[in-house]
PDB file of C-alpha atoms in Angstrom:
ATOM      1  CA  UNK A   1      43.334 108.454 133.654  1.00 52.00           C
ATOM      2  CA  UNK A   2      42.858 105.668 136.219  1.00 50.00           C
ATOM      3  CA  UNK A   3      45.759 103.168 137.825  1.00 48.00           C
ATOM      4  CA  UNK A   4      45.485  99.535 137.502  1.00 48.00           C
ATOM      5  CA  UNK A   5      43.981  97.969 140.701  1.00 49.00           C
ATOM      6  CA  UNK A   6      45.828  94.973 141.407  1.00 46.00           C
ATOM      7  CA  UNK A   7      43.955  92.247 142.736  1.00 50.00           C
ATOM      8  CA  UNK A   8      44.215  91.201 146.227  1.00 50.00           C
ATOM      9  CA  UNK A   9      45.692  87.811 146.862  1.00 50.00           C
ATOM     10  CA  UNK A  10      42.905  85.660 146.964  1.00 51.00           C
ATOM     11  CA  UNK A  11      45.326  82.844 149.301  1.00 52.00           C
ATOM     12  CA  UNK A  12      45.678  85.797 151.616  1.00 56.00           C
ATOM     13  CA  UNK A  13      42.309  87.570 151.760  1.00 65.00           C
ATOM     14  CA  UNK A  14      40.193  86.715 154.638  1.00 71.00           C
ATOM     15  CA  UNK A  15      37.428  88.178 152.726  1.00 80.00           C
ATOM     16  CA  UNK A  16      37.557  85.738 150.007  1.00 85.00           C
ATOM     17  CA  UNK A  17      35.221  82.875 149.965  1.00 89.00           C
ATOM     18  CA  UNK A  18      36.364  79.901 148.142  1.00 89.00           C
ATOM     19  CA  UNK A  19      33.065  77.884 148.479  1.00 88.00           C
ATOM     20  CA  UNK A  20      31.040  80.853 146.650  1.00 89.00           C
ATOM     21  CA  UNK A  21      34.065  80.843 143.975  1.00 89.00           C
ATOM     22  CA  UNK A  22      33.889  77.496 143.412  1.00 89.00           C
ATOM     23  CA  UNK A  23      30.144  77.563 142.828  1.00 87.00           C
ATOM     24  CA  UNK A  24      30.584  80.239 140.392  1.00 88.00           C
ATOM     25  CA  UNK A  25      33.139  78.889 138.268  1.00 86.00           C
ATOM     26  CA  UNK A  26      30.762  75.560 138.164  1.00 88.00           C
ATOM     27  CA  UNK A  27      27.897  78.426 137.244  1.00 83.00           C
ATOM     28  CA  UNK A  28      30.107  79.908 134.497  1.00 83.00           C
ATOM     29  CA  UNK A  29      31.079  76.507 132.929  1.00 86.00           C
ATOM     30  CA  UNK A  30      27.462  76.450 131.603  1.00 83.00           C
ATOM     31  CA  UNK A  31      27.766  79.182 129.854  1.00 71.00           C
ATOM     32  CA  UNK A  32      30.905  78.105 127.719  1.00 70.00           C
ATOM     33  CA  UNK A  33      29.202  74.710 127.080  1.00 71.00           C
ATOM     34  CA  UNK A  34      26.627  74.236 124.324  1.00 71.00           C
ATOM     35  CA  UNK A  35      25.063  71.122 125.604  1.00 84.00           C
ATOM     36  CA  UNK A  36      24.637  69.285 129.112  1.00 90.00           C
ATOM     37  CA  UNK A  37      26.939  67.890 131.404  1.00 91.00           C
ATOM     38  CA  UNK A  38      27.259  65.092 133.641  1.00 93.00           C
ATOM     39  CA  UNK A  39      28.530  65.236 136.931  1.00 93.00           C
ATOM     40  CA  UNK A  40      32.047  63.888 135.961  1.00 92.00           C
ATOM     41  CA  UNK A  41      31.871  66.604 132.927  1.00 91.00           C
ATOM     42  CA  UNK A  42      31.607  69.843 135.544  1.00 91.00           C
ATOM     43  CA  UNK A  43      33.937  68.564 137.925  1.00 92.00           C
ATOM     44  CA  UNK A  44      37.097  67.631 135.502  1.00 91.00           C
ATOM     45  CA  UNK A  45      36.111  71.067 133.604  1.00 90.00           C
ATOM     46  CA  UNK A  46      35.989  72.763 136.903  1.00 90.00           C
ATOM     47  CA  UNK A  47      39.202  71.090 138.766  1.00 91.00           C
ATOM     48  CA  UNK A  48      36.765  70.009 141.726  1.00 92.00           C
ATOM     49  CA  UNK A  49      36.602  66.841 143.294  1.00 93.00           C
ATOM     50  CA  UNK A  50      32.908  65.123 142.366  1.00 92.00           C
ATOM     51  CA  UNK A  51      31.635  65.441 145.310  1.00 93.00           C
ATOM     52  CA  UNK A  52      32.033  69.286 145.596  1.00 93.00           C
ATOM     53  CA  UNK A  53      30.865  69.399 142.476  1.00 92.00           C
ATOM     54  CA  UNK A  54      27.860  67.518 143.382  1.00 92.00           C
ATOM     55  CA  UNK A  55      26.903  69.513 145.845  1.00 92.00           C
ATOM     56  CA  UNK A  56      27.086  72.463 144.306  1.00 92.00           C
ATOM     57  CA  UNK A  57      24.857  71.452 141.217  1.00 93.00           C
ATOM     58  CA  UNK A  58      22.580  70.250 143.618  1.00 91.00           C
ATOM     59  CA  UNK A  59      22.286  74.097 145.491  1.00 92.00           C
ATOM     60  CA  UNK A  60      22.367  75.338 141.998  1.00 90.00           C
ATOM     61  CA  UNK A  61      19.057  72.884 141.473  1.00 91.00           C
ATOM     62  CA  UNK A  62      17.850  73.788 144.178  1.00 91.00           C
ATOM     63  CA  UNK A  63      18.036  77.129 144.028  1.00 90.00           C
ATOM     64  CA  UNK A  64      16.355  76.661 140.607  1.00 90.00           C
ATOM     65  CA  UNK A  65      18.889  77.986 138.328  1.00 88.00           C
ATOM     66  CA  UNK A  66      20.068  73.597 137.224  1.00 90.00           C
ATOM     67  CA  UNK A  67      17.702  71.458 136.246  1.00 91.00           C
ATOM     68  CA  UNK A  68      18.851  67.467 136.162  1.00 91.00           C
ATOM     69  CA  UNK A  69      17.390  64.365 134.331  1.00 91.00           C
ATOM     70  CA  UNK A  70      19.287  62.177 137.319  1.00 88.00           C
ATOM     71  CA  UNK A  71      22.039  62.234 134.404  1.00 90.00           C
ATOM     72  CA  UNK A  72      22.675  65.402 132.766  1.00 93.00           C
ATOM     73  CA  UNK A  73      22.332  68.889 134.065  1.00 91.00           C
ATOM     74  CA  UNK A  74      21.895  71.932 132.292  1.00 90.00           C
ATOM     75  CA  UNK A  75      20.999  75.643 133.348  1.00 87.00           C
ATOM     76  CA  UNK A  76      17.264  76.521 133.251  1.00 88.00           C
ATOM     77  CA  UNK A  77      15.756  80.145 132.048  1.00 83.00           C
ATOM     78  CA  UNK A  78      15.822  81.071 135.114  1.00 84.00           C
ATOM     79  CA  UNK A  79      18.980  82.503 134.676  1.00 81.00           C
ATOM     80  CA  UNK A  80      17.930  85.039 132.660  1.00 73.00           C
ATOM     81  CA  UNK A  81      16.505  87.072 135.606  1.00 76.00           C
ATOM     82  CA  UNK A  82      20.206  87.788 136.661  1.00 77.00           C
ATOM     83  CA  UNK A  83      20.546  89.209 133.245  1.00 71.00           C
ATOM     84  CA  UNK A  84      17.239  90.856 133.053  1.00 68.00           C
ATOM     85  CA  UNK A  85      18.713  92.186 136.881  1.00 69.00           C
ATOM     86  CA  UNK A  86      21.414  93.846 135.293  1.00 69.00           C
ATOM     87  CA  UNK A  87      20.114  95.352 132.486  1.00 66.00           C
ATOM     88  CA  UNK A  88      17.194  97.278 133.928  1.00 70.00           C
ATOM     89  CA  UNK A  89      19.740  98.207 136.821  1.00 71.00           C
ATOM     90  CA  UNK A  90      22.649  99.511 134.887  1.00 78.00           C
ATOM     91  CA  UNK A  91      22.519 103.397 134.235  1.00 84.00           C
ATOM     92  CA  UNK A  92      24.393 102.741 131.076  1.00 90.00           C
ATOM     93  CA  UNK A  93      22.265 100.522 129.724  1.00 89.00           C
ATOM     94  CA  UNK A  94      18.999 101.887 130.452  1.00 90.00           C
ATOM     95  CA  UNK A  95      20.015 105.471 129.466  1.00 92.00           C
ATOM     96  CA  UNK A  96      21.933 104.491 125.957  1.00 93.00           C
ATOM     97  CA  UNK A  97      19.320 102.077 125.339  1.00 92.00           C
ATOM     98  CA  UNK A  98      16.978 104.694 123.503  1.00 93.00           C
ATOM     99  CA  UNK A  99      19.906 106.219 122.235  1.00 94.00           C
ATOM    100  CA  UNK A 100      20.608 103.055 120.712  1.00 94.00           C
ATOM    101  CA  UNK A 101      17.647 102.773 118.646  1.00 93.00           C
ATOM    102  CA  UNK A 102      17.563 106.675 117.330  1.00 94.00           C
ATOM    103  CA  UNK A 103      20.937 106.293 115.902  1.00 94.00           C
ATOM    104  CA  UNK A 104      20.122 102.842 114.248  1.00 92.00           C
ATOM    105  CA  UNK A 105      17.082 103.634 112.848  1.00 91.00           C
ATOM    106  CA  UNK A 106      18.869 106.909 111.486  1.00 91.00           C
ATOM    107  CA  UNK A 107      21.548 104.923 109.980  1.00 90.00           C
ATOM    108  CA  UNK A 108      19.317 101.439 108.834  1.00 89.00           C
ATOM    109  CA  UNK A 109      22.200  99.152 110.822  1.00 89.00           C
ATOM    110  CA  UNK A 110      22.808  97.608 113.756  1.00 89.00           C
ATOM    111  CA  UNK A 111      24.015  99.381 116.869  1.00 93.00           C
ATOM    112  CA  UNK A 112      25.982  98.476 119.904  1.00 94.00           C
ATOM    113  CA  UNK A 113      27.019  98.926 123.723  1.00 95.00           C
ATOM    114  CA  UNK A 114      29.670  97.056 125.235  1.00 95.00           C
ATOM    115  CA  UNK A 115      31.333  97.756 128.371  1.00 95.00           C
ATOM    116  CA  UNK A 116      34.902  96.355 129.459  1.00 95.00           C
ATOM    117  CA  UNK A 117      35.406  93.471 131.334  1.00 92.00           C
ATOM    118  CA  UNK A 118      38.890  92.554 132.124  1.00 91.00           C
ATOM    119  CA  UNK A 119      40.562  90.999 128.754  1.00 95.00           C
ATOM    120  CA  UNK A 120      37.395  91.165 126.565  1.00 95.00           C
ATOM    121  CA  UNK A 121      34.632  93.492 125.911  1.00 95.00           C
ATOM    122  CA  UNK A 122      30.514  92.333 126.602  1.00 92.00           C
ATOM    123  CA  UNK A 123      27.919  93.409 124.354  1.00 92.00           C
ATOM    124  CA  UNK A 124      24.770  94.336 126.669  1.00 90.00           C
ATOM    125  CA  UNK A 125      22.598  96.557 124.835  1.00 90.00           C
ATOM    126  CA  UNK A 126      21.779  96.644 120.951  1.00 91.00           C
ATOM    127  CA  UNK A 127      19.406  97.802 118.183  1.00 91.00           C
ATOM    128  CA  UNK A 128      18.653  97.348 114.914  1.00 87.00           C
ATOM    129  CA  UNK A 129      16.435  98.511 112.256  1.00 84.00           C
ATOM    130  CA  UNK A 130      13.353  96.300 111.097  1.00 68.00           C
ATOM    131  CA  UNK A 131      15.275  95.834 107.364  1.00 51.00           C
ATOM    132  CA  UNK A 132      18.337  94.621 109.066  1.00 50.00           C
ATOM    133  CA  UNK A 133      18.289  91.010 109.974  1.00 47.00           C
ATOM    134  CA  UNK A 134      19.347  91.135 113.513  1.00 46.00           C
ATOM    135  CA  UNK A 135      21.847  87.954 113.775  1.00 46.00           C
ATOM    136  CA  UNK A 136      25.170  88.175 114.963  1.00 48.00           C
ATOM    137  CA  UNK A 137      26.282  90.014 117.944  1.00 57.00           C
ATOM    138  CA  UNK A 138      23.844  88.814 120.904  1.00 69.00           C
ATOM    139  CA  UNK A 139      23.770  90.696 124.609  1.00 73.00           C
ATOM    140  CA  UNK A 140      26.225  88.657 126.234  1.00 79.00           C
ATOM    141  CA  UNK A 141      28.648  88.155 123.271  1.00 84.00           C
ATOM    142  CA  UNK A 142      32.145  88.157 124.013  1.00 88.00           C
ATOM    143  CA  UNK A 143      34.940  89.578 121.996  1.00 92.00           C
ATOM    144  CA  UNK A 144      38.597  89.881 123.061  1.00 95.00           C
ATOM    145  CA  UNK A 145      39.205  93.825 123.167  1.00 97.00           C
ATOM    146  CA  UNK A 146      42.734  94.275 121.547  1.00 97.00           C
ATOM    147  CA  UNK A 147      41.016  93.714 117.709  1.00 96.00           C
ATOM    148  CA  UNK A 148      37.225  95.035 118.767  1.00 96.00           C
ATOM    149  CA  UNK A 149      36.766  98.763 117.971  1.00 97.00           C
ATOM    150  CA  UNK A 150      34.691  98.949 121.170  1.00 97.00           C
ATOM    151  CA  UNK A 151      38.023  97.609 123.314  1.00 97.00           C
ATOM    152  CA  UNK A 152      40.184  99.675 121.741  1.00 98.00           C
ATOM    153  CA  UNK A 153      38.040 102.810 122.288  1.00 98.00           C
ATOM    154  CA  UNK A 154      37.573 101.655 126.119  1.00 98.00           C
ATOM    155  CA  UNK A 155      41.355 100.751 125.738  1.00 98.00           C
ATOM    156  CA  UNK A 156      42.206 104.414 125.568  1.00 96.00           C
ATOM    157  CA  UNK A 157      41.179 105.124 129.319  1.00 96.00           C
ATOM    158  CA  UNK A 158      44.209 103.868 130.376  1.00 96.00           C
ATOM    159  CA  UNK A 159      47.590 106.504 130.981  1.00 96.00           C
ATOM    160  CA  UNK A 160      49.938 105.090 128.583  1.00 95.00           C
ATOM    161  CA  UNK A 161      52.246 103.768 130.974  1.00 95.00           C
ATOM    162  CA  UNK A 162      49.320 101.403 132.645  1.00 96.00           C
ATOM    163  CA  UNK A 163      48.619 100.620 128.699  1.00 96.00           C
ATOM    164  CA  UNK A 164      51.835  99.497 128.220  1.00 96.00           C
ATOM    165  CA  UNK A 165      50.862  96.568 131.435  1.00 96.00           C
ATOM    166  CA  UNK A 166      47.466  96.270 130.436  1.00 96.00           C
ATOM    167  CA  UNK A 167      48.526  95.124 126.889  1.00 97.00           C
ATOM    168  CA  UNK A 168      51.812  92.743 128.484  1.00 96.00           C
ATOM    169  CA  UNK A 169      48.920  90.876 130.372  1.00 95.00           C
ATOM    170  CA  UNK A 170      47.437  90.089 127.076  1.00 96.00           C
ATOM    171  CA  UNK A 171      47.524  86.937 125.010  1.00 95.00           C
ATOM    172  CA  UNK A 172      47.460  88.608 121.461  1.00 96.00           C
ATOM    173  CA  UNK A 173      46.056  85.673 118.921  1.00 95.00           C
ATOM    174  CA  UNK A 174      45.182  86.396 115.311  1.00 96.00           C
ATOM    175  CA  UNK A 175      41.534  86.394 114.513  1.00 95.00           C
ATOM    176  CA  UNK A 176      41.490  87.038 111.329  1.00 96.00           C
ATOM    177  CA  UNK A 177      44.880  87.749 108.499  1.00 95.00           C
ATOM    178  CA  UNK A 178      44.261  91.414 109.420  1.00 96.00           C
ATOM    179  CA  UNK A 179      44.207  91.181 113.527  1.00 97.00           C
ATOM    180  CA  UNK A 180      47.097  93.321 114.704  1.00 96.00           C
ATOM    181  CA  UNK A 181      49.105  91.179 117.245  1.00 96.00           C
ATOM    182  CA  UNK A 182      52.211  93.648 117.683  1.00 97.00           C
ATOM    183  CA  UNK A 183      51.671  95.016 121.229  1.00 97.00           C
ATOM    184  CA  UNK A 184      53.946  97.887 120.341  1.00 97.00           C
ATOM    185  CA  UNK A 185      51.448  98.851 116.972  1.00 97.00           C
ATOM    186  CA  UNK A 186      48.523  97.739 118.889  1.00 97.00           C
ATOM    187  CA  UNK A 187      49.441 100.528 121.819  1.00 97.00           C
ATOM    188  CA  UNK A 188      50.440 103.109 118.562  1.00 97.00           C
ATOM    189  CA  UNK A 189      46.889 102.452 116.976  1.00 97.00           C
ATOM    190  CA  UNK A 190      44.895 102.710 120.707  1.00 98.00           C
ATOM    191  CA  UNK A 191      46.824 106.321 121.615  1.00 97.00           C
ATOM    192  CA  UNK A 192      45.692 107.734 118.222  1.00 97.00           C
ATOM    193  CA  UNK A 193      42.523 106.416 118.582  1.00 97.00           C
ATOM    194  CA  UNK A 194      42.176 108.182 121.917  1.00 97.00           C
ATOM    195  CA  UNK A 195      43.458 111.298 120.470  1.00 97.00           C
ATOM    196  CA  UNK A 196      40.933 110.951 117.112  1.00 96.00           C
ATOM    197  CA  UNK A 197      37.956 110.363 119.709  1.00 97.00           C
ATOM    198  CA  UNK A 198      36.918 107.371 117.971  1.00 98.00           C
ATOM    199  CA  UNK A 199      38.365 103.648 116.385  1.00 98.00           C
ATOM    200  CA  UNK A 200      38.245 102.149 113.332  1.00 97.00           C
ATOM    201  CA  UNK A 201      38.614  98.464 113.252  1.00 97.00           C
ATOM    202  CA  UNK A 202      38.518  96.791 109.487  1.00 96.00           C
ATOM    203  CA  UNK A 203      38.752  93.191 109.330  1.00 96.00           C
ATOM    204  CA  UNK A 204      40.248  92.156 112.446  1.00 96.00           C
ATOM    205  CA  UNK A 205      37.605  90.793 114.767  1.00 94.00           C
ATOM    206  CA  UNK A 206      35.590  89.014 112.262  1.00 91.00           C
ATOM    207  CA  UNK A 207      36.194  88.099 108.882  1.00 93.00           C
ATOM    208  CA  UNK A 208      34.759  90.623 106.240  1.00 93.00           C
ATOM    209  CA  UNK A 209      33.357  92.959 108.742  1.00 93.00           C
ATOM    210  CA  UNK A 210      34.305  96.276 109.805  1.00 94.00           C
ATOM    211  CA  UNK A 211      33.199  98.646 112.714  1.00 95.00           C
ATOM    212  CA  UNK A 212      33.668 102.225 114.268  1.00 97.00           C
ATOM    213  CA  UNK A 213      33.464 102.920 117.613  1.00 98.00           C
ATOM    214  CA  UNK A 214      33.704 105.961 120.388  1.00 98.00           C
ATOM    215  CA  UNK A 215      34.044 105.928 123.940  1.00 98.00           C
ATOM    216  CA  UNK A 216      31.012 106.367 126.653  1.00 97.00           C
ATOM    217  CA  UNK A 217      31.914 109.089 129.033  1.00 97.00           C
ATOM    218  CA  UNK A 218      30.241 109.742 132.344  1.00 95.00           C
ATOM    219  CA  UNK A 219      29.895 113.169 133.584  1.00 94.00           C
ATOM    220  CA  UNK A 220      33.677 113.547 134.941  1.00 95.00           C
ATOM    221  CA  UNK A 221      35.080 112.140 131.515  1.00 95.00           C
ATOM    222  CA  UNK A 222      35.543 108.711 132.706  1.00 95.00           C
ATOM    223  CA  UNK A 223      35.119 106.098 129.760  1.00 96.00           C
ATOM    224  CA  UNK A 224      32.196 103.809 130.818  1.00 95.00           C
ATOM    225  CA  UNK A 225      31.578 101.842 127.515  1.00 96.00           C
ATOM    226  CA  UNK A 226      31.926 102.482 123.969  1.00 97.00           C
ATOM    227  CA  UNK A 227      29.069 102.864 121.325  1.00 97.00           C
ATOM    228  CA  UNK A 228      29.766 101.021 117.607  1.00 96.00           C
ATOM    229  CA  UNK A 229      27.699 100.975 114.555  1.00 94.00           C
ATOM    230  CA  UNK A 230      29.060  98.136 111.932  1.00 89.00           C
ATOM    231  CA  UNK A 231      29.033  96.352 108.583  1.00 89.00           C
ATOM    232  CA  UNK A 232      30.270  93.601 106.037  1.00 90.00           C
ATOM    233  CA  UNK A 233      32.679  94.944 104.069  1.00 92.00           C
ATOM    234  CA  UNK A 234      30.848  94.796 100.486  1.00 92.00           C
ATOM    235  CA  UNK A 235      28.261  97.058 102.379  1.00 89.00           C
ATOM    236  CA  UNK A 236      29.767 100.220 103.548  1.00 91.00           C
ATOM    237  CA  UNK A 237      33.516 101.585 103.227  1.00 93.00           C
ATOM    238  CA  UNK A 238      35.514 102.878 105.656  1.00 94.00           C
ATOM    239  CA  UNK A 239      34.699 106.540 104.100  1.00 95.00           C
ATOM    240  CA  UNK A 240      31.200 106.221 104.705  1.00 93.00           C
ATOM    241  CA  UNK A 241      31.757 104.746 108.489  1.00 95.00           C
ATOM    242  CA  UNK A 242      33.291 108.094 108.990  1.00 96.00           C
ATOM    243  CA  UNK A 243      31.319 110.214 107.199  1.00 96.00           C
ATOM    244  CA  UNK A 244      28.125 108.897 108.011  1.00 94.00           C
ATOM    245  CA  UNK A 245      28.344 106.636 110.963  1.00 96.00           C
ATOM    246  CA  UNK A 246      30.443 108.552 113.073  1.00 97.00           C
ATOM    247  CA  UNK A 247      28.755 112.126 113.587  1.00 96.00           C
ATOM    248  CA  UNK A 248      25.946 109.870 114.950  1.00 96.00           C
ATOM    249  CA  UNK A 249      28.171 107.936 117.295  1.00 97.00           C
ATOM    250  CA  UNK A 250      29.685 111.130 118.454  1.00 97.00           C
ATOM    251  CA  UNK A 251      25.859 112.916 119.146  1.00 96.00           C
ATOM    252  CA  UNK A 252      24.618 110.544 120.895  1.00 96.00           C
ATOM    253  CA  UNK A 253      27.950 109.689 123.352  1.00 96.00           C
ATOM    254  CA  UNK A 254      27.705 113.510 123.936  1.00 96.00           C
ATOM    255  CA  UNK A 255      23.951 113.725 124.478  1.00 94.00           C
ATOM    256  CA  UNK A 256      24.172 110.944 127.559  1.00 95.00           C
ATOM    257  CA  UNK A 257      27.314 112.045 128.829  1.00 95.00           C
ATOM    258  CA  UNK A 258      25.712 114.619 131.333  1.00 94.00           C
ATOM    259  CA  UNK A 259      22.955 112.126 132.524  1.00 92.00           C
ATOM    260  CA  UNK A 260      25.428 109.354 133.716  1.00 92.00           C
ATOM    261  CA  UNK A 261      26.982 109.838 137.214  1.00 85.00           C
TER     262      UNK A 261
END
């Protein structure tokens, strides 16, 4: 199972370059807004001084990925080539992608990838069926990975010793009644998840809904991602997950497992 790298020192690093760092933390401030923002908005959210903030919205506009009214600036589509970049350059996702859609169309509900990404797990591939109404879980769509079957299955990469820091890092907040937020029953559930091949989360992301999940491996056994199928709860038990769900999950992890170096 692999160590924790420890980041370097970013005070320290000669390789680090604040001015790109700074331009992507104004870049990413977009994308946890849901409307414009001013110039004094991006610099106070950002902890820059205006005028570095200034000039990078203007390299940003320049660059084409901010467009401003001389007031308010807000990201243009544009942006959605760095996405469309790495989707048709991940192996992951353009391998499972197919996968994605046999399994959901065999089941009639929604399917999922989501790879790990420090704290939280990304959803960048899905599929549904054409009865399904596809809202919900969007590519791009964050969820913390201690209550998210997909973390916990990705979770279970980790020697249980590096678990143990992984898990100390980790601000546990309840999502829901049900989210476990004992780190000692949250490690418990994540090693016999690992040992089961597969997690079971009821409840504790998202209010009524319920998911199962199993890891992605590569070719040497590395977890990569995890696979989920899920469902409100007046839909389809836990049983069923297992019984029906599951076997498909498991398939179709093993059938791209030799294809993914």
């Amino acid at each position: 199972m692999p160590k924790i790298k420890r980041p370097d020192d970013e005070r320290g690093n000669t390789d680090f370059i604040e001015s790109l760092d700074r331009g992507l933390r104004v870049f990413e401030l977009f994308g946890a807004q849901s409307r414009p923002m001013t110039l004094s908005d991006v610099a106070k959210a950002a902890d820059l001084p205006r005028a570095t903030a200034r000039r990078i919205l203007f390299t940003l506009e320049h660059r084409g990925y901010v467009v401003s009214d001389g007031k308010l600036f807000a990201l243009t589509p544009q942006v959605l080539a760095l996405a469309g970049s790495y989707m048709t350059s991940n192996q992951v996702v353009t391998i499972l992608q197919p996968v994605l859609d046999q399994i959901s169309s065999d089941a009639q509900e929604i399917s999922s990838l989501a790879v790990l990404q420090g704290h939280d797990v990304i959803f960048v591939a899905r599929a549904s069926p054409a009865r399904v109404f596809s809202a919900g879980i969007d590519l791009g769509y964050r969820l913390p990975a201690y209550c998210s079957s997909v973390g916990r299955a990705m979770l279970g990469k980790y020697a249980n010793d590096d678990l143990t820091d992984v898990l100390d890092n980790m601000t546990l907040t309840a999502m829901t009644p049900f989210t476990v937020t004992d780190k000692e029953s949250l490690k418990a559930a994540i090693i016999t998840d690992r040992e089961k091949g597969y997690s079971l989360v009821d409840r504790e992301a998202e209010p009524g809904f319920r998911s199962i999940s199993v890891p992605v491996r590569r070719y040497d056994d590395v977890i990569v991602a995890a696979i989920n199928m899920g469902a409100h709860v007046d839909r389809v038990s836990t049983g069923e997950m297992i019984d029906r769900f599951l076997p498909l999950l498991r398939d179709a992890a093993a059938t791209v497992k030799p294809l993914l170096l």
